[in-house]
Amino acid sequence: MAILDSYVGEKIAATKVTEVKVVVNAKQSTPPPTIAMQPPRITGISVFEVGVEYITGCGEHYNVFANDTALTFIFKMFGTLSKERYRFTQYSDPNEFYQEEVQGGDYQFQAKLPRGLYVLSVITSGLDGESNEVFRILEIEDSMDQAIICQSFDQKRNVSLANILSFSPPSLKEVGFRIFSESGRFHFVKWMKQDVCFSPEIIPHPEIPSIVTANVNSFIVKVISIEDGKSFEVPTANTSVCLPKAELNTNFLYNLVIYGSNKRYIHRDRHIILVGNEPTMNVVIKLVKPLSSVGRSVISSPEETVLTSTCNQVIFPRNTVTQWKLTISYPNSTFWKLSDKEMQKYTGGRTRSTLVISPQLLLQLPRETYLIVCLIIQENVSKITKICEQYTVNMPEKCDSCILNAPNMIDDFQTVCVNCNCTSSLGDTFEFYTMTNLGTQSIAFGDSPSFCSYLPASDDAVTPCIRSLPGSMVIVRKCFHQIKFIPKTMDDIESQLDALLSDKNSLLEEAILSKNPNLISATVQVVSTQVNNFMDSVHNQLGQSDVDAKRNKVGVVTGKLVEAIEGISLAQNESLLPLTSALEALANTSKDMPYYTVNRLGTMLQKLPPTLKQILPLSSREDMFLISQRLMQFQLLLLQGMSLQYKDPLPSLMKRDLKTLDYDTDIDSERKFHLPIASRDPILISSSSERFLY
């Protein structure tokens, strides 16, 4: 099988190397000056008898030679050549191959190849280390057999060396096989103790030349039992393949590596089959998260993957025991069956009704890995049903090439920039955020991993971070050095607030006019933090009359902040993260916010549910949890602020009958909400958010 794997790009597991002498003539066409230093690229390769200037091989592709003939190997190429290596691997013996490496130019030595079928690979290396590899199928026969083959073809014996067979540009599409007349690469086989037979069919693709896929009628199938690791091979000289019943077991998963050849090209494909009894219940495994994978067999988003099972019966029969099993089948046909401990680590356990697979597991897997999800249903001791689904895991490429342009100490309203040298695609989305001791704050959201923004101040250090959001074709998760803020006195902050209310600083007005969610979110969070810090100092340092004056000023500022928030469209998914972060920051000022301003925020909250139903499903489970948690925190902070105003009313409330206020908080009933709101119990918030998600 290793000979076949060598052709399709896998490493040869060879144990014996035998040097063979051949005559090597490297013919390089003169490249134009513009490509003189390009990496070597082979465009043609052929095989000749030594000393003969015309094609001498027999067969349809001039690739059959007698075993008493020394051979010449010639290839055409472009680019700058440093060295080349020739390797002949026997089709019948994967542990036997011959190779020779030469440093360009002519190289001669003599040897004869034993009778057999070979894959000839030529690997060239350029001056910069880049390499290129091409393959040819080569047959060596006894002189008598070779003569018979030659007589069977009316070939032109005078074909010049100039007409060396050229290779088409390599296709990015791999040739696949269809088995059991089914699409996909996972199959359930109803087994009644019979041989399992199928005929592989080439799956045509417009990008693959027909010469590559024509007349594929010789197959070898390697069968690996995923349950116990045992393997066997099924060679066949025709298009029908049968797996012997003596090698099969009920409810076993088997990995099939199918090799097909037309004696010129070798193709490989992988399929998984489940051999089992027909289920008595119509149980179906469904993938419900991420949405990008629903209805598809590919998982490509680095987020929690949620699967559930449905049955045609309302409930499983009494005493039925069910459990999940996960198996990873790697591209090299090795596999990993998750243990109970590993299932607990990556999914939360085998017996949950819903299987939630952690992205930590998915990100470990190379591309084209099969994730096999099985549900074992045991109705009684002797009746066990196994239902499986298979998904191909193709996680995006990781990119860590990100830099932050910011000093260790910054001032308020000082811009910091982050940039990632990553290739982004249409549909990619990224978030710039900060982490503090209190949690995360979303700063900006965009379709490119590059942001410049303000950061909300904090008494502690903040850590700027950037990440790609689910559905992106690149994975970016990078946090940078901690940043601290230059300390400000109460007078310093008040001067900045006064500037915002005058024409000296147009930052807030520009944010309102921009309607840009990123700019509005960053501005609201920065100013809200200033308001909080300012009022904390005011309450600690000034008398009541001075406090009232400052609260009136802050009321004007918060009114402008709400005006800015109202400019964000709620109907866009990309607005949710920065919007909810800004709402949470703004709600922290509610204890010093006029009640009519609170009502404006309450109106926004009332408009959110219909919008959330439409756009939250487009978010990852992690972001759904984060958004719902922020919105709950936002509402709790508003209620807490109004409860504090009941004890210490704002100047605008002192002459009002609190019972007449049009705000549904029951602020006259302190007993009703004092404990949960004042404590802001994170467990309460977390459990409520979980109920929201499910």
PDB file of C-alpha atoms in Angstrom, residues 26 48 75 81 244 259 273 351 368 418 540 584 678:
ATOM      1  CA  ALA A  26      18.617  16.497 -17.721  1.00  0.00           C
ATOM      2  CA  PHE A  48      14.080   5.518 -23.198  1.00  0.00           C
ATOM      3  CA  PHE A  75      12.588  15.398 -18.177  1.00  0.00           C
ATOM      4  CA  LEU A  81      17.751  23.461 -11.050  1.00  0.00           C
ATOM      5  CA  PRO A 244     -15.154 -11.271   3.100  1.00  0.00           C
ATOM      6  CA  TYR A 259      -6.676   2.654  -4.447  1.00  0.00           C
ATOM      7  CA  ILE A 273     -18.642   2.045   6.697  1.00  0.00           C
ATOM      8  CA  THR A 351     -24.697  10.330  28.619  1.00  0.00           C
ATOM      9  CA  GLU A 368      -9.629  16.325   6.023  1.00  0.00           C
ATOM     10  CA  VAL A 418      -3.630  46.513  16.041  1.00  0.00           C
ATOM     11  CA  ASN A 540     -16.276  60.797  48.156  1.00  0.00           C
ATOM     12  CA  GLU A 584     -23.289  47.648  29.755  1.00  0.00           C
ATOM     13  CA  ALA A 678     -27.537  44.822  44.644  1.00  0.00           C
TER      14      ALA A 678
END
